[in-house]
Amino acid sequence: MDKLLISGGTPLSGDLRVSGAKNAALPILAGALLSEGAVTIGNVPHLHDITTTMELLGRMGVHLVVDEKLNIEVDASTIKSFYAPYEMVKTMRASILVLGPLVARFGRAEVSLPGGCAIGTRPVNLHLQGLAAMGADISVRNGYIHATAKRLKGCRLVLDQITVTGTENLMMAAALAEGTTIIENAAREPEVVDLADFLNEMGAKVYGAGTDILEIEGVQALSGKGLHYNILPDRIESGTYLVAAAMTGGRIRLKNTRPDLLDAVLIKLREAGAHIDCGENWIELDMRGQRPKSVSLRTAPYPAFPTDMQAQFTAMNCIAEGTATITETVFENRFMHVQEMQRMGANIKLESNTAIVTGVSRLTGAPVMATDLRASASLVLAGLVAEGQTIVERIYHIDRGYECIEEKLSQLGAEIKRIPS
Ligand code: UD1
């Protein structure tokens, strides 16, 4: 397995182009299953999770054409199988996103249950309850979800808990259902809005995306024939590089990003002492060589502080001035990075779902590894400020969600290289 070797201590400096959002590309690729004509998706990030999704769709018989700029043309008219096997779903939980479109358009699906993951139990009960309320016949046998339906029927759904992929699955199912579906307590994440925009471009009638009540008037058919839809920029990738620059006392300018989607993160970076300027599609952060001040935060669904940025801010607090608390409310076990940071000399106490971090003046390099995507990225950030060498192992987690992380960081002056296995 590849590793990253990092020599810490260089302030990041320079310009960086942000990639398309993984968490929008995954539901939109699944949403292409709903289209009667071939649809093209652009600004797709070059990531393992995208390759996995393409393999999943390809195995179903969906015809995919990829050009050199990673525009992906998806034609679901050749579909032959409605099956998502365990060996694919276990490597990428977001595979569950094919469930709603398959049942809505083809009337059947057999999708492996995702099971637990490193950051918590992560059930999909709300996806299944919602589809059942729309009239799907659902059973779970031998670890697989079996779903069938003639035509789904619109209904009113009140989600017990805010769920991003759950909202997306149900929105896609409702787009082809008979009648109107109301989803209350829906996720408001920008990626949910991007999916709604994509579906609407194909003729769907989704209203209220970005609020907590979605109204979806079902239509007979959707067609993305001739449509070229560009995925929105990745707000988590943007946030990760901003934190990296802040931690190293550097100055960077992000291009092709969306500052309006990062309010909660930018507020916290300013609180940490960063000077931030923004335009419509760029963000500039300058730490003027200063050490960051520690910031307390609490994760929650959008528009509050994203759980996907929690590990990176934990890393920043490790070397910041002062003590701060970080409370995780979305996933029950998302502090796997803490023990590894302690091995690098961090002063962190864990009390239930809160990490109390007192900044130290220096971390020290060490071999480390993490068990999920954002935790792995946070260890890279810690390595950028640590004295000596840090080796981050199991970086296949990072490759799932960050496009060419070592190239992008090198471009900003970091001393980082990939050691192939
Ligand atoms: C998505 C993101 C992930 C992000 C997370 C929270 C994608 C592909 N992934 O994951 O990067 O960290 O949102 O912002 O977009 N829950 C239930 N029952 C369900 C569904 C969820 O209890 O049926 C719970 C989960 O266990 C969790 C909470 O709801 O505690 C939020 O999870 P959810 O929003 O569903 O996360 P994902 O959609 O899997």
Tab-separated table of C-alpha atoms and ligand atoms in Angstrom:
chain	number	residue	atom	x	y	z
A	1	MET	CA	0.000	0.000	0.000
A	2	ASP	CA	1.246	3.473	-0.870
A	3	LYS	CA	2.487	5.793	1.876
A	4	LEU	CA	3.076	9.522	2.105
A	5	LEU	CA	6.379	10.804	3.398
A	6	ILE	CA	6.225	14.353	4.748
A	7	SER	CA	8.950	16.628	6.117
A	8	GLY	CA	7.222	19.321	8.120
A	9	GLY	CA	8.008	22.965	8.593
A	10	THR	CA	7.390	24.764	5.276
A	11	PRO	CA	4.652	27.437	5.201
A	12	LEU	CA	2.318	26.741	2.266
A	13	SER	CA	2.193	29.396	-0.393
A	14	GLY	CA	0.650	29.722	-3.855
A	15	ASP	CA	-2.485	29.159	-5.942
A	16	LEU	CA	-4.554	26.012	-6.128
A	17	ARG	CA	-7.455	24.860	-8.264
A	18	VAL	CA	-10.166	23.066	-6.292
A	19	SER	CA	-11.664	19.879	-7.759
A	20	GLY	CA	-15.317	18.968	-8.208
A	21	ALA	CA	-17.128	17.741	-5.094
A	22	LYS	CA	-16.933	14.002	-4.452
A	23	ASN	CA	-20.141	14.066	-2.443
A	24	ALA	CA	-22.032	15.692	-5.302
A	25	ALA	CA	-20.468	13.577	-8.058
A	26	LEU	CA	-21.476	10.290	-6.372
A	27	PRO	CA	-25.252	10.976	-6.147
A	28	ILE	CA	-25.271	12.659	-9.557
A	29	LEU	CA	-23.635	9.631	-11.214
A	30	ALA	CA	-26.274	7.458	-9.504
A	31	GLY	CA	-28.952	9.954	-10.577
A	32	ALA	CA	-27.878	9.466	-14.212
A	33	LEU	CA	-29.552	6.038	-13.937
A	34	LEU	CA	-32.850	7.932	-14.089
A	35	SER	CA	-32.118	9.475	-17.489
A	36	GLU	CA	-33.652	8.072	-20.679
A	37	GLY	CA	-30.943	9.595	-22.886
A	38	ALA	CA	-27.175	9.698	-22.398
A	39	VAL	CA	-26.167	12.506	-20.044
A	40	THR	CA	-22.689	14.015	-19.598
A	41	ILE	CA	-21.252	14.994	-16.231
A	42	GLY	CA	-18.307	17.371	-16.001
A	43	ASN	CA	-15.904	18.720	-13.339
A	44	VAL	CA	-15.757	15.180	-11.952
A	45	PRO	CA	-12.855	14.728	-9.514
A	46	HIS	CA	-10.254	12.061	-10.226
A	47	LEU	CA	-10.813	9.841	-7.195
A	48	HIS	CA	-11.064	6.187	-6.227
A	49	ASP	CA	-14.694	6.601	-5.165
A	50	ILE	CA	-15.521	7.829	-8.668
A	51	THR	CA	-13.748	4.837	-10.235
A	52	THR	CA	-15.676	2.545	-7.873
A	53	THR	CA	-18.980	4.155	-8.884
A	54	MET	CA	-18.104	3.810	-12.563
A	55	GLU	CA	-17.215	0.168	-12.038
A	56	LEU	CA	-20.491	-0.399	-10.212
A	57	LEU	CA	-22.524	1.212	-13.016
A	58	GLY	CA	-20.445	-0.594	-15.657
A	59	ARG	CA	-21.104	-3.979	-14.038
A	60	MET	CA	-24.832	-3.216	-14.233
A	61	GLY	CA	-24.444	-2.825	-17.996
A	62	VAL	CA	-24.582	0.993	-18.041
A	63	HIS	CA	-22.563	2.390	-20.964
A	64	LEU	CA	-19.919	4.903	-19.848
A	65	VAL	CA	-17.633	7.030	-21.990
A	66	VAL	CA	-14.904	9.046	-20.295
A	67	ASP	CA	-12.861	11.694	-22.093
A	68	GLU	CA	-9.404	12.997	-21.157
A	69	LYS	CA	-10.920	15.794	-19.056
A	70	LEU	CA	-12.909	13.251	-17.078
A	71	ASN	CA	-16.254	14.284	-18.526
A	72	ILE	CA	-18.321	11.152	-18.062
A	73	GLU	CA	-21.124	10.281	-20.449
A	74	VAL	CA	-23.590	7.909	-18.815
A	75	ASP	CA	-26.132	5.945	-20.831
A	76	ALA	CA	-28.337	3.736	-18.681
A	77	SER	CA	-30.425	2.420	-21.599
A	78	THR	CA	-28.143	-0.640	-21.838
A	79	ILE	CA	-28.654	-1.655	-18.188
A	80	LYS	CA	-28.993	-5.416	-17.658
A	81	SER	CA	-28.584	-5.935	-13.942
A	82	PHE	CA	-29.924	-4.122	-10.896
A	83	TYR	CA	-27.404	-5.504	-8.463
A	84	ALA	CA	-24.805	-3.811	-6.210
A	85	PRO	CA	-22.560	-6.534	-4.758
A	86	TYR	CA	-21.112	-6.607	-1.256
A	87	GLU	CA	-17.502	-6.382	-2.447
A	88	MET	CA	-18.229	-2.973	-3.988
A	89	VAL	CA	-20.587	-1.558	-1.341
A	90	LYS	CA	-18.153	-2.440	1.454
A	91	THR	CA	-15.443	-0.320	-0.177
A	92	MET	CA	-17.814	2.600	-0.728
A	93	ARG	CA	-20.950	3.087	1.338
A	94	ALA	CA	-22.289	5.680	-1.090
A	95	SER	CA	-23.066	2.743	-3.444
A	96	ILE	CA	-26.398	2.719	-1.582
A	97	LEU	CA	-27.281	5.740	-3.761
A	98	VAL	CA	-28.191	3.433	-6.672
A	99	LEU	CA	-31.086	1.996	-4.643
A	100	GLY	CA	-33.577	4.862	-5.084
A	101	PRO	CA	-33.003	5.350	-8.841
A	102	LEU	CA	-33.107	1.601	-9.606
A	103	VAL	CA	-36.393	1.027	-7.789
A	104	ALA	CA	-37.977	4.189	-9.164
A	105	ARG	CA	-37.076	3.596	-12.799
A	106	PHE	CA	-36.670	-0.162	-13.201
A	107	GLY	CA	-38.878	-1.404	-10.351
A	108	ARG	CA	-36.218	-3.546	-8.735
A	109	ALA	CA	-32.875	-3.492	-6.977
A	110	GLU	CA	-30.668	-5.790	-4.993
A	111	VAL	CA	-28.096	-3.798	-3.033
A	112	SER	CA	-25.777	-5.062	-0.323
A	113	LEU	CA	-26.323	-3.531	3.105
A	114	PRO	CA	-23.293	-1.303	3.776
A	115	GLY	CA	-22.696	-2.478	7.363
A	116	GLY	CA	-20.666	-0.554	9.953
A	117	CYS	CA	-17.709	1.662	9.235
A	118	ALA	CA	-14.791	3.153	11.100
A	119	ILE	CA	-16.633	6.300	12.150
A	120	GLY	CA	-19.830	4.712	13.455
A	121	THR	CA	-22.660	2.280	12.817
A	122	ARG	CA	-24.117	4.318	9.918
A	123	PRO	CA	-27.442	2.545	9.343
A	124	VAL	CA	-29.599	3.073	6.222
A	125	ASN	CA	-32.951	2.505	7.945
A	126	LEU	CA	-34.268	5.920	6.866
A	127	HIS	CA	-33.532	5.196	3.192
A	128	LEU	CA	-35.488	1.933	3.476
A	129	GLN	CA	-38.379	3.354	5.519
A	130	GLY	CA	-38.839	6.167	3.022
A	131	LEU	CA	-38.895	3.836	0.012
A	132	ALA	CA	-41.323	1.511	1.818
A	133	ALA	CA	-43.613	4.481	2.555
A	134	MET	CA	-43.581	5.205	-1.202
A	135	GLY	CA	-44.890	1.693	-1.793
A	136	ALA	CA	-41.698	-0.300	-2.429
A	137	ASP	CA	-41.670	-3.854	-1.179
A	138	ILE	CA	-38.459	-4.151	0.822
A	139	SER	CA	-36.848	-7.083	2.554
A	140	VAL	CA	-33.373	-7.695	3.877
A	141	ARG	CA	-32.050	-11.216	3.262
A	142	ASN	CA	-28.511	-12.578	3.511
A	143	GLY	CA	-27.067	-9.114	3.930
A	144	TYR	CA	-28.801	-7.724	0.847
A	145	ILE	CA	-31.628	-5.225	0.453
A	146	HIS	CA	-34.185	-6.585	-2.023
A	147	ALA	CA	-36.557	-3.900	-3.264
A	148	THR	CA	-39.321	-4.090	-5.844
A	149	ALA	CA	-42.093	-1.719	-6.869
A	150	LYS	CA	-44.509	-1.220	-9.769
A	151	ARG	CA	-44.549	2.567	-9.659
A	152	LEU	CA	-43.643	4.356	-6.456
A	153	LYS	CA	-46.286	6.637	-5.001
A	154	GLY	CA	-45.628	10.113	-3.641
A	155	CYS	CA	-46.219	10.567	0.080
A	156	ARG	CA	-45.213	12.725	3.046
A	157	LEU	CA	-41.991	11.703	4.767
A	158	VAL	CA	-40.633	13.120	8.005
A	159	LEU	CA	-37.043	11.985	8.487
A	160	ASP	CA	-36.198	11.087	12.108
A	161	GLN	CA	-32.695	12.353	11.622
A	162	ILE	CA	-31.047	14.552	9.020
A	163	THR	CA	-29.357	12.262	6.513
A	164	VAL	CA	-27.519	13.449	3.418
A	165	THR	CA	-27.496	10.318	1.233
A	166	GLY	CA	-30.909	9.339	2.666
A	167	THR	CA	-32.396	12.631	1.447
A	168	GLU	CA	-30.680	12.118	-1.931
A	169	ASN	CA	-31.913	8.542	-2.376
A	170	LEU	CA	-35.493	9.507	-1.539
A	171	MET	CA	-35.376	12.622	-3.721
A	172	MET	CA	-34.247	10.524	-6.714
A	173	ALA	CA	-36.943	7.928	-6.037
A	174	ALA	CA	-39.640	10.602	-5.677
A	175	ALA	CA	-38.627	12.254	-8.966
A	176	LEU	CA	-40.280	9.388	-10.896
A	177	ALA	CA	-43.042	8.533	-8.389
A	178	GLU	CA	-46.720	9.034	-9.083
A	179	GLY	CA	-47.875	12.219	-7.347
A	180	THR	CA	-46.115	14.543	-4.950
A	181	THR	CA	-43.649	13.631	-2.217
A	182	ILE	CA	-42.847	15.931	0.681
A	183	ILE	CA	-39.607	15.269	2.573
A	184	GLU	CA	-39.480	17.071	5.905
A	185	ASN	CA	-36.309	17.412	7.961
A	186	ALA	CA	-34.374	17.022	4.714
A	187	ALA	CA	-30.606	17.590	4.560
A	188	ARG	CA	-29.704	21.079	3.316
A	189	GLU	CA	-26.150	20.308	2.194
A	190	PRO	CA	-25.013	22.034	-1.039
A	191	GLU	CA	-24.470	18.594	-2.599
A	192	VAL	CA	-28.196	17.857	-2.103
A	193	VAL	CA	-28.932	21.115	-3.939
A	194	ASP	CA	-26.522	20.153	-6.744
A	195	LEU	CA	-28.330	16.835	-7.188
A	196	ALA	CA	-31.721	18.614	-7.231
A	197	ASP	CA	-30.432	21.052	-9.881
A	198	PHE	CA	-29.156	18.132	-11.957
A	199	LEU	CA	-32.486	16.289	-11.725
A	200	ASN	CA	-34.400	19.464	-12.583
A	201	GLU	CA	-32.219	19.960	-15.672
A	202	MET	CA	-33.420	16.512	-16.747
A	203	GLY	CA	-37.060	17.497	-16.293
A	204	ALA	CA	-37.670	16.663	-12.629
A	205	LYS	CA	-39.761	18.938	-10.427
A	206	VAL	CA	-37.862	19.253	-7.180
A	207	TYR	CA	-38.651	22.363	-5.131
A	208	GLY	CA	-37.145	23.637	-1.884
A	209	ALA	CA	-33.628	22.152	-2.189
A	210	GLY	CA	-31.381	23.894	0.329
A	211	THR	CA	-34.260	24.153	2.838
A	212	ASP	CA	-35.422	21.424	5.203
A	213	ILE	CA	-38.651	20.763	3.285
A	214	LEU	CA	-38.452	19.296	-0.204
A	215	GLU	CA	-41.455	19.022	-2.461
A	216	ILE	CA	-41.047	16.686	-5.400
A	217	GLU	CA	-43.721	16.365	-8.050
A	218	GLY	CA	-43.145	13.035	-9.722
A	219	VAL	CA	-42.891	12.945	-13.521
A	220	GLN	CA	-43.286	10.022	-15.974
A	221	ALA	CA	-39.733	10.144	-17.299
A	222	LEU	CA	-36.492	12.106	-17.091
A	223	SER	CA	-34.113	12.812	-19.926
A	224	GLY	CA	-30.639	14.272	-19.764
A	225	LYS	CA	-30.118	13.837	-23.513
A	226	GLY	CA	-27.664	16.504	-24.649
A	227	LEU	CA	-27.183	17.808	-21.094
A	228	HIS	CA	-23.655	18.580	-19.846
A	229	TYR	CA	-23.842	19.100	-16.093
A	230	ASN	CA	-20.856	20.420	-14.141
A	231	ILE	CA	-20.416	19.269	-10.538
A	232	LEU	CA	-20.029	22.028	-7.941
A	233	PRO	CA	-16.591	22.616	-6.323
A	234	ASP	CA	-15.580	20.538	-3.319
A	235	ARG	CA	-16.104	22.583	-0.147
A	236	ILE	CA	-14.343	19.994	2.028
A	237	GLU	CA	-11.263	19.898	-0.190
A	238	SER	CA	-11.288	23.728	-0.116
A	239	GLY	CA	-11.541	23.752	3.666
A	240	THR	CA	-8.788	21.173	4.081
A	241	TYR	CA	-6.236	23.241	2.092
A	242	LEU	CA	-7.257	26.426	3.915
A	243	VAL	CA	-6.598	24.733	7.259
A	244	ALA	CA	-3.271	23.410	5.923
A	245	ALA	CA	-2.246	26.947	5.004
A	246	ALA	CA	-3.421	28.312	8.358
A	247	MET	CA	-1.525	25.671	10.334
A	248	THR	CA	1.717	26.323	8.493
A	249	GLY	CA	1.433	30.104	8.834
A	250	GLY	CA	1.178	30.380	5.048
A	251	ARG	CA	-0.755	32.188	2.356
A	252	ILE	CA	-2.821	30.514	-0.356
A	253	ARG	CA	-5.391	31.386	-2.956
A	254	LEU	CA	-7.999	28.805	-3.951
A	255	LYS	CA	-9.530	29.015	-7.409
A	256	ASN	CA	-12.686	27.368	-8.742
A	257	THR	CA	-14.231	27.249	-5.278
A	258	ARG	CA	-17.419	28.561	-3.648
A	259	PRO	CA	-16.852	30.672	-0.495
A	260	ASP	CA	-20.618	30.939	0.047
A	261	LEU	CA	-20.679	27.199	0.863
A	262	LEU	CA	-17.984	27.518	3.518
A	263	ASP	CA	-19.404	30.128	5.912
A	264	ALA	CA	-19.080	28.042	9.101
A	265	VAL	CA	-15.510	27.033	8.218
A	266	LEU	CA	-14.370	30.556	7.247
A	267	ILE	CA	-15.805	31.986	10.486
A	268	LYS	CA	-13.699	29.520	12.476
A	269	LEU	CA	-10.571	30.211	10.416
A	270	ARG	CA	-10.971	33.954	11.010
A	271	GLU	CA	-11.407	33.210	14.721
A	272	ALA	CA	-8.086	31.332	14.503
A	273	GLY	CA	-6.445	34.521	13.245
A	274	ALA	CA	-6.522	34.027	9.463
A	275	HIS	CA	-6.952	37.006	7.134
A	276	ILE	CA	-9.428	35.915	4.483
A	277	ASP	CA	-10.553	37.596	1.266
A	278	CYS	CA	-13.132	36.119	-1.081
A	279	GLY	CA	-14.573	36.675	-4.529
A	280	GLU	CA	-17.378	34.779	-6.188
A	281	ASN	CA	-15.209	31.742	-6.964
A	282	TRP	CA	-11.966	32.286	-5.059
A	283	ILE	CA	-10.723	32.456	-1.481
A	284	GLU	CA	-7.425	33.865	-0.276
A	285	LEU	CA	-6.122	33.048	3.192
A	286	ASP	CA	-3.091	34.707	4.764
A	287	MET	CA	-1.760	33.823	8.235
A	288	ARG	CA	1.093	36.350	7.977
A	289	GLY	CA	3.397	33.822	9.609
A	290	GLN	CA	1.366	33.761	12.813
A	291	ARG	CA	0.612	30.706	14.919
A	292	PRO	CA	-3.171	30.009	14.864
A	293	LYS	CA	-5.305	30.534	17.970
A	294	SER	CA	-7.281	27.491	19.042
A	295	VAL	CA	-10.984	27.419	18.185
A	296	SER	CA	-13.861	25.524	19.793
A	297	LEU	CA	-16.542	24.064	17.589
A	298	ARG	CA	-19.417	21.643	17.391
A	299	THR	CA	-20.251	19.658	14.249
A	300	ALA	CA	-23.831	19.483	12.950
A	301	PRO	CA	-25.638	19.231	9.603
A	302	TYR	CA	-25.290	22.087	7.083
A	303	PRO	CA	-25.212	25.066	7.408
A	304	ALA	CA	-23.483	24.380	10.760
A	305	PHE	CA	-19.863	23.243	11.000
A	306	PRO	CA	-19.320	20.092	8.843
A	307	THR	CA	-18.276	16.827	10.458
A	308	ASP	CA	-16.056	16.294	7.394
A	309	MET	CA	-13.870	19.238	8.586
A	310	GLN	CA	-13.668	18.167	12.235
A	311	ALA	CA	-10.444	16.137	12.041
A	312	GLN	CA	-8.610	18.924	10.178
A	313	PHE	CA	-9.536	21.499	12.859
A	314	THR	CA	-8.491	19.024	15.559
A	315	ALA	CA	-5.079	18.925	13.831
A	316	MET	CA	-4.914	22.722	13.756
A	317	ASN	CA	-5.800	22.998	17.453
A	318	CYS	CA	-2.928	20.594	18.253
A	319	ILE	CA	-0.413	23.328	17.408
A	320	ALA	CA	-2.578	26.396	18.137
A	321	GLU	CA	-2.252	28.796	21.032
A	322	GLY	CA	-4.618	27.904	23.871
A	323	THR	CA	-7.140	25.192	24.727
A	324	ALA	CA	-10.349	24.461	22.839
A	325	THR	CA	-13.086	21.842	22.681
A	326	ILE	CA	-14.252	20.003	19.599
A	327	THR	CA	-17.629	18.270	19.881
A	328	GLU	CA	-18.721	15.718	17.299
A	329	THR	CA	-22.497	15.297	17.091
A	330	VAL	CA	-22.993	13.628	13.694
A	331	PHE	CA	-21.021	10.371	14.009
A	332	GLU	CA	-20.418	8.558	17.291
A	333	ASN	CA	-16.872	7.373	16.690
A	334	ARG	CA	-15.161	10.011	14.644
A	335	PHE	CA	-12.047	10.586	16.738
A	336	MET	CA	-9.816	7.839	15.331
A	337	HIS	CA	-7.195	10.470	14.473
A	338	VAL	CA	-6.773	11.509	18.120
A	339	GLN	CA	-4.592	8.587	19.202
A	340	GLU	CA	-2.337	9.046	16.190
A	341	MET	CA	-1.985	12.787	16.881
A	342	GLN	CA	-1.099	11.942	20.494
A	343	ARG	CA	1.706	9.778	19.100
A	344	MET	CA	2.977	12.925	17.386
A	345	GLY	CA	3.072	14.757	20.713
A	346	ALA	CA	-0.408	16.348	20.723
A	347	ASN	CA	-2.107	17.120	24.016
A	348	ILE	CA	-5.680	15.863	23.554
A	349	LYS	CA	-8.137	14.507	26.118
A	350	LEU	CA	-11.228	12.681	24.917
A	351	GLU	CA	-14.391	12.922	26.992
A	352	SER	CA	-17.241	11.112	25.297
A	353	ASN	CA	-17.927	12.986	22.043
A	354	THR	CA	-15.688	15.942	22.914
A	355	ALA	CA	-11.962	16.350	22.340
A	356	ILE	CA	-10.242	18.874	24.578
A	357	VAL	CA	-7.137	20.030	22.785
A	358	THR	CA	-4.352	22.141	24.268
A	359	GLY	CA	-1.963	23.378	21.623
A	360	VAL	CA	1.724	22.491	21.850
A	361	SER	CA	4.445	24.541	20.207
A	362	ARG	CA	5.652	21.615	18.051
A	363	LEU	CA	4.461	18.185	16.971
A	364	THR	CA	7.059	15.552	16.180
A	365	GLY	CA	7.026	13.390	13.052
A	366	ALA	CA	6.035	9.730	13.431
A	367	PRO	CA	4.678	6.828	11.397
A	368	VAL	CA	0.880	7.143	11.595
A	369	MET	CA	-2.198	5.780	9.899
A	370	ALA	CA	-5.907	6.327	9.970
A	371	THR	CA	-9.018	4.379	9.235
A	372	ASP	CA	-11.111	6.943	7.410
A	373	LEU	CA	-10.764	9.585	4.769
A	374	ARG	CA	-10.839	12.872	6.706
A	375	ALA	CA	-8.850	11.445	9.628
A	376	SER	CA	-6.110	10.434	7.172
A	377	ALA	CA	-6.093	13.934	5.680
A	378	SER	CA	-5.796	15.454	9.153
A	379	LEU	CA	-2.665	13.362	9.770
A	380	VAL	CA	-1.136	14.764	6.581
A	381	LEU	CA	-1.847	18.267	7.927
A	382	ALA	CA	-0.246	17.357	11.244
A	383	GLY	CA	2.780	16.061	9.298
A	384	LEU	CA	3.117	19.413	7.497
A	385	VAL	CA	3.861	21.167	10.798
A	386	ALA	CA	5.683	18.366	12.617
A	387	GLU	CA	9.398	18.412	13.287
A	388	GLY	CA	11.140	15.762	11.190
A	389	GLN	CA	9.515	13.102	9.074
A	390	THR	CA	5.976	11.796	9.199
A	391	ILE	CA	4.931	8.698	7.290
A	392	VAL	CA	1.201	8.397	6.710
A	393	GLU	CA	0.222	4.824	5.922
A	394	ARG	CA	-2.981	3.368	4.428
A	395	ILE	CA	-3.408	6.384	2.201
A	396	TYR	CA	-5.950	4.604	0.024
A	397	HIS	CA	-8.438	6.378	2.307
A	398	ILE	CA	-7.053	9.733	1.129
A	399	ASP	CA	-7.141	8.663	-2.522
A	400	ARG	CA	-10.866	8.009	-2.118
A	401	GLY	CA	-11.537	11.692	-1.506
A	402	TYR	CA	-8.579	13.968	-2.382
A	403	GLU	CA	-7.402	14.374	-5.952
A	404	CYS	CA	-3.566	14.152	-6.135
A	405	ILE	CA	-3.071	15.428	-2.594
A	406	GLU	CA	0.727	15.156	-2.712
A	407	GLU	CA	0.915	17.001	-6.048
A	408	LYS	CA	-1.343	19.792	-4.841
A	409	LEU	CA	0.585	20.193	-1.580
A	410	SER	CA	3.955	20.062	-3.384
A	411	GLN	CA	2.707	22.784	-5.699
A	412	LEU	CA	2.200	24.898	-2.548
A	413	GLY	CA	5.768	24.230	-1.417
A	414	ALA	CA	5.231	21.328	0.977
A	415	GLU	CA	7.849	18.606	1.185
A	416	ILE	CA	5.745	15.559	0.550
A	417	LYS	CA	6.123	12.496	-1.623
A	418	ARG	CA	4.290	9.278	-2.291
A	419	ILE	CA	6.134	6.048	-1.695
A	420	PRO	CA	4.543	3.381	-3.873
A	421	SER	CA	4.096	-0.005	-2.260
B	1	UD1	C1	-22.735	11.967	3.989
B	1	UD1	C2	-21.398	12.260	3.356
B	1	UD1	C3	-20.305	12.206	4.392
B	1	UD1	C4	-20.618	13.123	5.574
B	1	UD1	C5	-22.023	12.854	6.096
B	1	UD1	C6	-22.464	13.857	7.149
B	1	UD1	C7	-21.711	11.470	1.101
B	1	UD1	C8	-21.384	10.472	0.050
B	1	UD1	N1	-21.177	11.294	2.315
B	1	UD1	O1	-22.696	10.639	4.501
B	1	UD1	O2	-19.080	12.611	3.787
B	1	UD1	O3	-19.693	12.906	6.616
B	1	UD1	O4	-22.984	12.910	5.027
B	1	UD1	O5	-22.388	15.143	6.656
B	1	UD1	O6	-22.398	12.442	0.835
B	1	UD1	N2	-28.391	7.868	9.924
B	1	UD1	C9	-29.339	7.023	10.463
B	1	UD1	N3	-30.148	6.331	9.584
B	1	UD1	C10	-30.054	6.450	8.237
B	1	UD1	C11	-29.101	7.336	7.717
B	1	UD1	C12	-28.276	8.037	8.572
B	1	UD1	O7	-29.445	6.873	11.677
B	1	UD1	O8	-30.815	5.808	7.518
B	1	UD1	C13	-27.482	8.637	10.830
B	1	UD1	C14	-26.006	8.267	10.659
B	1	UD1	O9	-25.658	7.136	11.406
B	1	UD1	C15	-25.310	9.528	11.135
B	1	UD1	C16	-26.286	10.641	10.711
B	1	UD1	O10	-27.530	9.996	10.461
B	1	UD1	O11	-25.189	9.527	12.535
B	1	UD1	C17	-25.876	11.405	9.476
B	1	UD1	O12	-25.500	10.501	8.475
B	1	UD1	P1	-25.750	10.776	6.925
B	1	UD1	O13	-26.063	12.213	6.722
B	1	UD1	O14	-26.716	9.778	6.405
B	1	UD1	O15	-24.322	10.466	6.325
B	1	UD1	P2	-24.049	9.899	4.884
B	1	UD1	O16	-25.141	10.340	3.988
B	1	UD1	O17	-23.728	8.450	4.955
